[in-house]
Tab-separated table of C-alpha atoms in Angstrom:
chain	number	residue	atom	x	y	z
A	1	UNK	CA	112.183	76.067	40.788
A	2	UNK	CA	112.368	77.063	37.107
A	3	UNK	CA	109.376	76.918	34.795
A	4	UNK	CA	111.195	74.546	32.440
A	5	UNK	CA	111.795	72.032	35.232
A	6	UNK	CA	108.213	72.278	36.452
A	7	UNK	CA	106.939	71.683	32.913
A	8	UNK	CA	109.192	68.663	32.439
A	9	UNK	CA	108.134	67.173	35.786
A	10	UNK	CA	104.695	68.634	36.555
A	11	UNK	CA	103.859	66.049	39.254
A	12	UNK	CA	105.632	65.064	42.447
A	13	UNK	CA	104.875	62.441	45.054
A	14	UNK	CA	104.109	63.456	48.621
A	15	UNK	CA	103.206	61.357	51.697
A	16	UNK	CA	99.553	62.374	51.305
A	17	UNK	CA	99.405	61.929	47.530
A	18	UNK	CA	100.641	63.337	44.251
A	19	UNK	CA	100.729	67.132	43.897
A	20	UNK	CA	101.004	69.393	40.856
A	21	UNK	CA	104.156	71.535	40.769
A	22	UNK	CA	102.753	74.206	38.446
A	23	UNK	CA	101.231	77.361	39.883
A	24	UNK	CA	97.535	77.913	39.099
A	25	UNK	CA	98.116	80.702	36.506
A	26	UNK	CA	100.691	78.524	34.759
A	27	UNK	CA	98.287	75.594	34.857
A	28	UNK	CA	95.474	77.680	33.401
A	29	UNK	CA	97.469	79.090	30.499
A	30	UNK	CA	99.122	75.730	29.844
A	31	UNK	CA	95.735	74.024	29.880
A	32	UNK	CA	94.145	76.431	27.428
A	33	UNK	CA	97.276	76.300	25.289
A	34	UNK	CA	97.300	72.495	25.177
A	35	UNK	CA	93.583	72.362	24.372
A	36	UNK	CA	94.120	74.879	21.583
A	37	UNK	CA	97.039	72.866	20.217
A	38	UNK	CA	95.047	69.635	20.373
A	39	UNK	CA	92.079	71.291	18.693
A	40	UNK	CA	94.365	72.659	15.983
A	41	UNK	CA	95.742	69.208	15.202
A	42	UNK	CA	92.259	67.693	15.093
A	43	UNK	CA	90.918	70.413	12.803
A	44	UNK	CA	93.868	69.869	10.448
A	45	UNK	CA	92.789	66.260	9.872
A	46	UNK	CA	91.358	65.595	6.387
A	47	UNK	CA	88.078	64.379	7.900
A	48	UNK	CA	87.508	67.670	9.743
A	49	UNK	CA	86.888	69.957	6.749
A	50	UNK	CA	85.712	69.635	3.166
A	51	UNK	CA	88.726	71.653	2.051
A	52	UNK	CA	91.965	71.403	4.071
A	53	UNK	CA	92.388	74.260	6.558
A	54	UNK	CA	95.648	76.146	6.811
A	55	UNK	CA	97.461	75.810	10.132
A	56	UNK	CA	96.705	79.388	11.157
A	57	UNK	CA	92.997	78.954	10.320
A	58	UNK	CA	92.883	75.809	12.446
A	59	UNK	CA	94.809	77.485	15.273
A	60	UNK	CA	92.569	80.567	15.283
A	61	UNK	CA	89.376	78.475	15.202
A	62	UNK	CA	90.539	76.104	17.951
A	63	UNK	CA	91.670	78.957	20.216
A	64	UNK	CA	88.420	80.818	19.647
A	65	UNK	CA	86.473	77.683	20.593
A	66	UNK	CA	88.537	76.832	23.682
A	67	UNK	CA	88.253	80.408	24.963
A	68	UNK	CA	84.507	80.379	24.093
A	69	UNK	CA	84.940	83.524	22.020
A	70	UNK	CA	83.357	82.746	18.664
A	71	UNK	CA	85.442	84.898	16.334
A	72	UNK	CA	86.074	82.967	13.118
A	73	UNK	CA	88.275	83.225	10.063
A	74	UNK	CA	86.409	80.382	8.341
A	75	UNK	CA	82.781	79.533	7.735
A	76	UNK	CA	81.648	76.698	10.008
A	77	UNK	CA	79.835	75.205	7.012
A	78	UNK	CA	83.321	74.404	5.671
A	79	UNK	CA	83.689	71.874	8.489
A	80	UNK	CA	82.401	68.344	8.154
A	81	UNK	CA	80.216	66.804	10.830
A	82	UNK	CA	83.394	65.497	12.475
A	83	UNK	CA	84.902	68.998	12.441
A	84	UNK	CA	81.741	70.462	13.926
A	85	UNK	CA	81.763	67.855	16.701
A	86	UNK	CA	85.402	68.722	17.446
A	87	UNK	CA	84.438	72.396	17.601
A	88	UNK	CA	81.535	71.652	19.946
A	89	UNK	CA	83.749	69.608	22.278
A	90	UNK	CA	86.323	72.394	22.409
A	91	UNK	CA	83.917	75.121	23.467
A	92	UNK	CA	82.097	72.807	25.862
A	93	UNK	CA	85.401	72.102	27.604
A	94	UNK	CA	86.358	75.766	27.507
A	95	UNK	CA	82.965	76.869	28.788
A	96	UNK	CA	82.911	74.607	31.808
A	97	UNK	CA	86.404	75.778	32.625
A	98	UNK	CA	89.667	73.916	32.442
A	99	UNK	CA	90.196	74.087	36.194
A	100	UNK	CA	86.813	72.467	36.825
A	101	UNK	CA	87.770	69.484	34.721
A	102	UNK	CA	91.207	69.412	36.315
A	103	UNK	CA	89.721	69.326	39.803
A	104	UNK	CA	87.202	66.652	38.811
A	105	UNK	CA	89.895	64.513	37.159
A	106	UNK	CA	92.152	64.732	40.211
A	107	UNK	CA	89.283	63.767	42.486
A	108	UNK	CA	88.321	60.792	40.308
A	109	UNK	CA	91.961	59.648	40.330
A	110	UNK	CA	92.103	59.977	44.096
A	111	UNK	CA	94.719	62.703	43.904
A	112	UNK	CA	94.884	65.660	46.250
A	113	UNK	CA	93.956	69.122	45.032
A	114	UNK	CA	96.632	71.412	46.529
A	115	UNK	CA	95.479	74.419	48.525
A	116	UNK	CA	96.747	76.913	45.957
A	117	UNK	CA	94.744	75.175	43.212
A	118	UNK	CA	91.685	75.149	45.438
A	119	UNK	CA	92.213	78.912	45.754
A	120	UNK	CA	92.045	79.275	41.992
A	121	UNK	CA	88.889	77.187	41.763
A	122	UNK	CA	87.430	79.299	44.551
A	123	UNK	CA	88.269	82.483	42.638
A	124	UNK	CA	86.856	81.036	39.431
A	125	UNK	CA	83.518	80.235	41.054
A	126	UNK	CA	83.483	82.921	43.739
A	127	UNK	CA	83.252	80.103	46.267
A	128	UNK	CA	84.517	80.868	49.759
A	129	UNK	CA	84.465	77.391	51.306
A	130	UNK	CA	86.561	74.360	50.403
A	131	UNK	CA	84.370	71.821	52.185
A	132	UNK	CA	81.864	71.480	49.342
A	133	UNK	CA	84.345	71.712	46.484
A	134	UNK	CA	83.558	68.301	45.005
A	135	UNK	CA	79.841	68.968	45.418
A	136	UNK	CA	80.239	72.292	43.609
A	137	UNK	CA	82.024	70.666	40.675
A	138	UNK	CA	79.289	68.036	40.367
A	139	UNK	CA	76.644	70.767	40.538
A	140	UNK	CA	78.388	72.694	37.768
A	141	UNK	CA	78.462	69.722	35.423
A	142	UNK	CA	74.953	68.466	36.197
A	143	UNK	CA	73.442	71.935	35.883
A	144	UNK	CA	75.248	72.494	32.582
A	145	UNK	CA	74.048	69.207	31.102
A	146	UNK	CA	70.494	69.779	32.353
A	147	UNK	CA	70.142	73.295	30.938
A	148	UNK	CA	71.765	72.357	27.647
A	149	UNK	CA	69.456	69.342	27.298
A	150	UNK	CA	66.357	71.444	27.969
A	151	UNK	CA	67.580	74.066	25.521
A	152	UNK	CA	68.179	71.430	22.874
A	153	UNK	CA	64.699	69.966	23.267
A	154	UNK	CA	63.009	73.362	23.018
A	155	UNK	CA	65.057	74.395	19.980
A	156	UNK	CA	64.215	71.047	18.392
A	157	UNK	CA	60.540	71.994	18.537
A	158	UNK	CA	61.308	74.869	16.181
A	159	UNK	CA	63.993	73.299	13.982
A	160	UNK	CA	63.134	69.607	13.579
A	161	UNK	CA	59.946	70.283	11.565
A	162	UNK	CA	61.868	72.704	9.348
A	163	UNK	CA	65.174	70.861	8.893
A	164	UNK	CA	64.314	67.207	9.478
A	165	UNK	CA	64.976	64.980	12.460
A	166	UNK	CA	68.734	64.447	12.410
A	167	UNK	CA	69.876	67.804	11.113
A	168	UNK	CA	67.298	69.584	13.270
A	169	UNK	CA	68.498	67.756	16.391
A	170	UNK	CA	72.135	68.499	15.578
A	171	UNK	CA	71.348	72.184	15.041
A	172	UNK	CA	69.506	72.236	18.351
A	173	UNK	CA	72.295	70.526	20.290
A	174	UNK	CA	75.050	72.674	18.768
A	175	UNK	CA	73.302	75.990	19.388
A	176	UNK	CA	72.093	75.037	22.874
A	177	UNK	CA	75.659	74.294	23.978
A	178	UNK	CA	77.014	77.335	22.136
A	179	UNK	CA	74.411	79.624	23.709
A	180	UNK	CA	74.820	78.399	27.269
A	181	UNK	CA	78.622	78.521	27.139
A	182	UNK	CA	78.642	81.871	25.355
A	183	UNK	CA	80.716	80.315	22.577
A	184	UNK	CA	79.298	82.440	19.753
A	185	UNK	CA	79.558	79.673	17.139
A	186	UNK	CA	76.677	78.826	14.821
A	187	UNK	CA	76.227	76.507	11.855
A	188	UNK	CA	74.908	79.316	9.674
A	189	UNK	CA	76.978	81.934	7.871
A	190	UNK	CA	74.861	84.815	9.182
A	191	UNK	CA	74.631	83.659	12.806
A	192	UNK	CA	70.958	83.719	13.915
A	193	UNK	CA	69.761	86.624	11.765
A	194	UNK	CA	67.305	84.350	9.945
A	195	UNK	CA	65.723	83.530	13.318
A	196	UNK	CA	65.113	87.135	14.334
A	197	UNK	CA	61.313	86.786	14.116
A	198	UNK	CA	61.037	83.362	15.779
A	199	UNK	CA	59.844	83.939	19.383
A	200	UNK	CA	60.652	80.406	20.566
A	201	UNK	CA	64.250	80.430	19.284
A	202	UNK	CA	64.846	83.916	20.675
A	203	UNK	CA	63.361	83.062	24.083
A	204	UNK	CA	65.360	79.830	24.410
A	205	UNK	CA	68.710	81.279	23.312
A	206	UNK	CA	68.290	84.411	25.459
A	207	UNK	CA	67.478	82.228	28.479
A	208	UNK	CA	70.501	80.020	27.807
A	209	UNK	CA	72.808	83.035	27.563
A	210	UNK	CA	71.492	84.586	30.785
A	211	UNK	CA	71.605	81.270	32.673
A	212	UNK	CA	75.160	80.629	31.525
A	213	UNK	CA	76.211	84.168	32.383
A	214	UNK	CA	74.900	84.328	35.949
A	215	UNK	CA	77.587	82.034	37.297
A	216	UNK	CA	77.116	78.625	38.849
A	217	UNK	CA	77.264	79.903	42.410
A	218	UNK	CA	74.262	82.165	41.801
A	219	UNK	CA	72.343	79.280	40.276
A	220	UNK	CA	73.226	77.030	43.220
A	221	UNK	CA	72.028	79.694	45.674
A	222	UNK	CA	68.776	80.155	43.746
A	223	UNK	CA	68.216	76.433	44.092
A	224	UNK	CA	69.013	76.580	47.810
A	225	UNK	CA	66.634	79.523	48.214
A	226	UNK	CA	63.769	77.145	47.458
A	227	UNK	CA	64.730	75.361	50.674
A	228	UNK	CA	64.625	78.533	52.723
A	229	UNK	CA	68.222	79.722	52.387
A	230	UNK	CA	68.939	83.407	51.841
A	231	UNK	CA	70.867	84.775	48.895
A	232	UNK	CA	74.383	86.027	49.519
A	233	UNK	CA	75.418	89.593	48.776
A	234	UNK	CA	77.162	88.386	45.621
A	235	UNK	CA	74.025	86.735	44.240
A	236	UNK	CA	71.808	89.694	45.092
A	237	UNK	CA	74.185	92.069	43.318
A	238	UNK	CA	74.405	89.770	40.287
A	239	UNK	CA	70.651	89.365	39.911
A	240	UNK	CA	69.814	93.048	40.374
A	241	UNK	CA	72.657	94.293	38.186
A	242	UNK	CA	71.900	91.769	35.430
A	243	UNK	CA	68.247	92.820	35.340
A	244	UNK	CA	68.976	96.548	35.164
A	245	UNK	CA	71.786	96.134	32.640
A	246	UNK	CA	69.550	94.153	30.310
A	247	UNK	CA	66.615	96.533	30.738
A	248	UNK	CA	68.668	99.699	30.200
A	249	UNK	CA	70.535	98.214	27.224
A	250	UNK	CA	67.323	97.009	25.576
A	251	UNK	CA	65.685	100.430	25.876
A	252	UNK	CA	68.821	102.150	24.568
A	253	UNK	CA	69.019	99.859	21.534
A	254	UNK	CA	65.315	100.406	20.808
A	255	UNK	CA	65.802	104.169	20.822
A	256	UNK	CA	69.034	104.134	18.823
A	257	UNK	CA	68.048	101.581	16.169
A	258	UNK	CA	64.288	102.089	15.835
A	259	UNK	CA	64.580	104.038	12.573
A	260	UNK	CA	67.632	102.192	11.215
A	261	UNK	CA	66.292	100.372	8.113
A	262	UNK	CA	69.122	97.827	8.201
A	263	UNK	CA	68.412	96.708	11.778
A	264	UNK	CA	65.250	97.299	13.842
A	265	UNK	CA	63.723	99.647	11.285
A	266	UNK	CA	63.621	96.830	8.750
A	267	UNK	CA	61.599	94.509	11.007
A	268	UNK	CA	57.821	94.344	11.013
A	269	UNK	CA	55.877	94.333	14.235
A	270	UNK	CA	56.523	95.695	17.703
A	271	UNK	CA	57.077	92.229	19.171
A	272	UNK	CA	59.801	91.333	16.685
A	273	UNK	CA	61.603	94.622	17.297
A	274	UNK	CA	61.407	94.165	21.056
A	275	UNK	CA	62.833	90.648	21.004
A	276	UNK	CA	65.548	91.687	18.532
A	277	UNK	CA	66.570	94.580	20.792
A	278	UNK	CA	66.502	92.289	23.842
A	279	UNK	CA	68.677	89.723	22.082
A	280	UNK	CA	71.164	92.391	21.051
A	281	UNK	CA	71.274	93.664	24.646
A	282	UNK	CA	71.926	90.204	26.116
A	283	UNK	CA	74.408	88.712	23.664
A	284	UNK	CA	77.366	91.175	23.999
A	285	UNK	CA	77.847	90.288	27.648
A	286	UNK	CA	79.084	86.789	26.837
A	287	UNK	CA	77.527	85.050	23.863
A	288	UNK	CA	78.652	86.408	20.499
A	289	UNK	CA	75.467	85.271	18.754
A	290	UNK	CA	73.411	87.874	16.915
A	291	UNK	CA	70.024	88.236	15.254
A	292	UNK	CA	70.836	91.710	13.870
A	293	UNK	CA	73.649	92.556	11.472
A	294	UNK	CA	76.348	93.823	13.827
A	295	UNK	CA	78.107	95.743	11.052
A	296	UNK	CA	74.883	97.633	10.321
A	297	UNK	CA	74.486	99.006	13.855
A	298	UNK	CA	74.821	102.755	14.221
A	299	UNK	CA	77.923	104.108	15.905
A	300	UNK	CA	76.266	104.880	19.286
A	301	UNK	CA	74.869	101.334	19.406
A	302	UNK	CA	78.260	99.940	18.454
A	303	UNK	CA	79.889	101.837	21.329
A	304	UNK	CA	77.207	100.581	23.719
A	305	UNK	CA	77.839	97.032	22.514
A	306	UNK	CA	81.575	97.466	23.139
A	307	UNK	CA	80.852	98.643	26.679
A	308	UNK	CA	78.686	95.584	27.323
A	309	UNK	CA	81.434	93.326	25.943
A	310	UNK	CA	83.949	94.891	28.327
A	311	UNK	CA	81.602	94.323	31.277
A	312	UNK	CA	80.881	90.675	30.511
A	313	UNK	CA	78.677	88.559	32.756
A	314	UNK	CA	79.132	86.975	36.184
A	315	UNK	CA	82.130	85.440	37.969
A	316	UNK	CA	82.159	81.663	37.732
A	317	UNK	CA	80.470	81.740	34.326
A	318	UNK	CA	81.868	81.080	30.882
A	319	UNK	CA	82.067	84.824	30.236
A	320	UNK	CA	85.151	87.006	30.396
A	321	UNK	CA	85.425	90.796	30.696
A	322	UNK	CA	85.679	92.678	33.964
A	323	UNK	CA	82.456	90.989	35.203
A	324	UNK	CA	79.196	92.554	36.382
A	325	UNK	CA	80.146	92.477	40.061
A	326	UNK	CA	83.381	94.333	39.301
A	327	UNK	CA	81.406	97.110	37.622
A	328	UNK	CA	79.006	97.301	40.557
A	329	UNK	CA	81.835	97.486	43.092
A	330	UNK	CA	83.471	100.322	41.137
A	331	UNK	CA	80.162	102.188	40.992
A	332	UNK	CA	79.647	101.647	44.714
A	333	UNK	CA	83.120	103.051	45.408
A	334	UNK	CA	82.280	106.145	43.358
A	335	UNK	CA	78.961	106.529	45.174
A	336	UNK	CA	80.678	106.137	48.527
A	337	UNK	CA	83.206	108.839	47.626
A	338	UNK	CA	80.495	111.258	46.479
A	339	UNK	CA	78.505	110.699	49.672
A	340	UNK	CA	81.582	110.946	51.853
A	341	UNK	CA	81.110	107.429	53.219
A	342	UNK	CA	83.957	105.558	54.851
A	343	UNK	CA	83.311	102.283	53.002
A	344	UNK	CA	81.171	101.263	49.983
A	345	UNK	CA	78.152	99.141	50.802
A	346	UNK	CA	75.189	97.393	49.197
A	347	UNK	CA	72.062	95.760	50.654
A	348	UNK	CA	73.193	96.610	54.170
A	349	UNK	CA	76.608	94.966	53.750
A	350	UNK	CA	79.995	96.659	53.505
A	351	UNK	CA	82.318	95.866	50.612
A	352	UNK	CA	85.782	94.804	51.936
A	353	UNK	CA	88.830	96.786	50.881
A	354	UNK	CA	90.342	93.636	49.363
A	355	UNK	CA	87.347	93.347	47.034
A	356	UNK	CA	87.712	96.975	46.009
A	357	UNK	CA	91.414	96.513	45.228
A	358	UNK	CA	90.643	93.396	43.230
A	359	UNK	CA	87.901	95.168	41.244
A	360	UNK	CA	90.234	98.022	40.355
A	361	UNK	CA	93.035	95.665	39.353
A	362	UNK	CA	90.825	93.407	37.212
A	363	UNK	CA	89.126	96.329	35.451
A	364	UNK	CA	92.461	97.979	34.721
A	365	UNK	CA	93.945	94.716	33.435
A	366	UNK	CA	91.059	94.104	31.009
A	367	UNK	CA	91.147	97.697	29.762
A	368	UNK	CA	94.911	97.526	29.233
A	369	UNK	CA	94.554	94.242	27.357
A	370	UNK	CA	91.901	95.695	25.049
A	371	UNK	CA	93.952	98.860	24.490
A	372	UNK	CA	97.139	96.900	23.755
A	373	UNK	CA	95.288	94.645	21.335
A	374	UNK	CA	93.811	97.673	19.549
A	375	UNK	CA	97.181	99.425	19.460
A	376	UNK	CA	98.811	96.441	17.745
A	377	UNK	CA	95.897	96.083	15.319
A	378	UNK	CA	96.182	99.716	14.235
A	379	UNK	CA	99.806	98.973	13.318
A	380	UNK	CA	99.226	95.647	11.555
A	381	UNK	CA	95.987	96.683	9.786
A	382	UNK	CA	96.566	100.201	8.419
A	383	UNK	CA	93.740	100.049	5.875
A	384	UNK	CA	90.940	99.095	8.266
A	385	UNK	CA	88.418	101.415	9.923
A	386	UNK	CA	89.336	102.332	13.493
A	387	UNK	CA	85.872	101.513	14.847
A	388	UNK	CA	85.984	98.038	13.262
A	389	UNK	CA	89.406	97.363	14.792
A	390	UNK	CA	88.318	98.664	18.194
A	391	UNK	CA	85.243	96.451	18.098
A	392	UNK	CA	87.372	93.440	17.180
A	393	UNK	CA	89.896	94.143	19.957
A	394	UNK	CA	87.221	94.482	22.628
A	395	UNK	CA	85.406	91.374	21.386
A	396	UNK	CA	88.574	89.263	21.542
A	397	UNK	CA	89.699	90.656	24.918
A	398	UNK	CA	86.259	90.041	26.398
A	399	UNK	CA	85.986	86.598	24.725
A	400	UNK	CA	82.628	87.592	23.241
A	401	UNK	CA	82.883	86.814	19.540
A	402	UNK	CA	80.803	89.555	17.939
A	403	UNK	CA	82.402	91.056	14.851
A	404	UNK	CA	81.750	93.733	12.254
A	405	UNK	CA	82.870	91.293	9.571
A	406	UNK	CA	86.610	91.902	9.318
A	407	UNK	CA	88.051	88.947	11.252
A	408	UNK	CA	88.879	86.868	8.174
A	409	UNK	CA	90.305	89.961	6.439
A	410	UNK	CA	92.983	90.551	9.065
A	411	UNK	CA	96.621	89.842	8.304
A	412	UNK	CA	98.455	87.005	10.039
A	413	UNK	CA	99.946	89.389	12.658
A	414	UNK	CA	96.455	90.725	13.286
A	415	UNK	CA	95.008	87.253	13.725
A	416	UNK	CA	97.837	86.251	16.078
A	417	UNK	CA	97.138	89.391	18.087
A	418	UNK	CA	93.536	88.279	18.516
A	419	UNK	CA	94.659	84.761	19.476
A	420	UNK	CA	96.808	86.148	22.294
A	421	UNK	CA	94.019	88.519	23.360
A	422	UNK	CA	91.506	85.657	23.502
A	423	UNK	CA	93.810	83.499	25.641
A	424	UNK	CA	94.731	86.317	28.023
A	425	UNK	CA	91.163	87.596	28.148
A	426	UNK	CA	89.946	84.144	29.178
A	427	UNK	CA	92.664	83.158	31.646
A	428	UNK	CA	94.101	86.524	32.704
A	429	UNK	CA	91.387	87.847	35.067
A	430	UNK	CA	91.156	84.475	36.840
A	431	UNK	CA	94.928	84.351	37.285
A	432	UNK	CA	94.975	87.942	38.507
A	433	UNK	CA	92.259	87.083	40.996
A	434	UNK	CA	94.400	84.222	42.273
A	435	UNK	CA	97.416	86.477	42.812
A	436	UNK	CA	95.254	89.004	44.653
A	437	UNK	CA	93.669	86.296	46.777
A	438	UNK	CA	96.976	84.749	47.816
A	439	UNK	CA	99.148	87.842	48.238
A	440	UNK	CA	101.231	87.946	51.412
A	441	UNK	CA	101.232	90.970	53.746
A	442	UNK	CA	104.456	92.959	53.745
A	443	UNK	CA	106.402	93.351	56.937
A	444	UNK	CA	107.185	96.998	56.221
A	445	UNK	CA	104.548	99.718	56.327
A	446	UNK	CA	105.437	103.013	54.710
A	447	UNK	CA	104.350	106.461	55.812
A	448	UNK	CA	101.464	107.850	53.808
A	449	UNK	CA	102.083	110.424	51.074
A	450	UNK	CA	99.721	112.830	49.358
A	451	UNK	CA	98.718	112.199	45.715
A	452	UNK	CA	96.300	114.600	44.028
A	453	UNK	CA	93.497	112.932	42.076
A	454	UNK	CA	91.202	114.683	39.599
């Protein structure tokens, strides 16, 4: 059946209920595309901005919000309260995941979720059982609302006395949702750099970013652990890897930026420098918020930040990138090869070959996307610094949102390149995971051939 026919008649009636004709990857890209288009139209309304936005500014902003990236070609202060609410709704929807809302909507309507769409939801949340699918969706939404509400209340303690009740509450709500979903949007022109010395704001936002980046399955297992259940291999890998990544990155940033007068070197007090380094170590893996001037970071720190953006956070979270577990699996494969082991393993459990193949494919896909984006940018933006373009390409491909300040200076072809990179970076790895999870075994097995590696 052709794509055009499936798009014109996306639903069909079956004896057991109505079923969606579209394949999961098509549904994902179509969903993000429709949300971006809807957001574009809403942002073009006169009530959304103090000065009318151009169509490409509205499109870029809406796509960045839906893909929870955070790259901007406008200042969010140019948006009215209505425009800011539209922006918040877009990255809340994008953060929770389009497929989650699709599954919930179908369930509420009494419609059947086809097996192939359940597969995609399973891949999105690293969930291996279909029995508790509706329970998982409810857990996702309830946990999101709970954490965002707590974050808002704690941020309000810091911002309501300073900015007044209504504006302080709105700031708190906006940044709590942005932080948890890794959206990267703020209501200030300089992100959170003015909050670099505030321990409460830093602690709350860092906690929101980490909680949103662990993945809902890990959070659900942590909750179940209180009842005596054991953590799965996935959750143990996520928790250990997240801890060591944050610790190593924080120490590296401290060493690299300690004497930089425009970043850590310009801050007074050991505590302020530590929390600034910690924030900068946490935010590249999903959030896009910053308390240090990203453009002022030294080149080694910039490269480290790009690596963290490529890695991302956990499966089933709002983050993109190759994911932490993918990195760990690749490292375990390398360790297994060096040791001469038959199969990679962790915590007394072997890693299946299918997981290894998936990790290699996802990592390669993300790297190719970032490289292609950078390649096009070097053509469309001949006057820009290579490091700035590379940073922008990695940030868009990983749906992070950090920038060295050149996003609004890019040409229209450059901005469209980032739009495509944000969409593919958000939906591509999930779609690739679906194809790998549902591939059919071939009936023909070929004789092995020798290929020299290294």
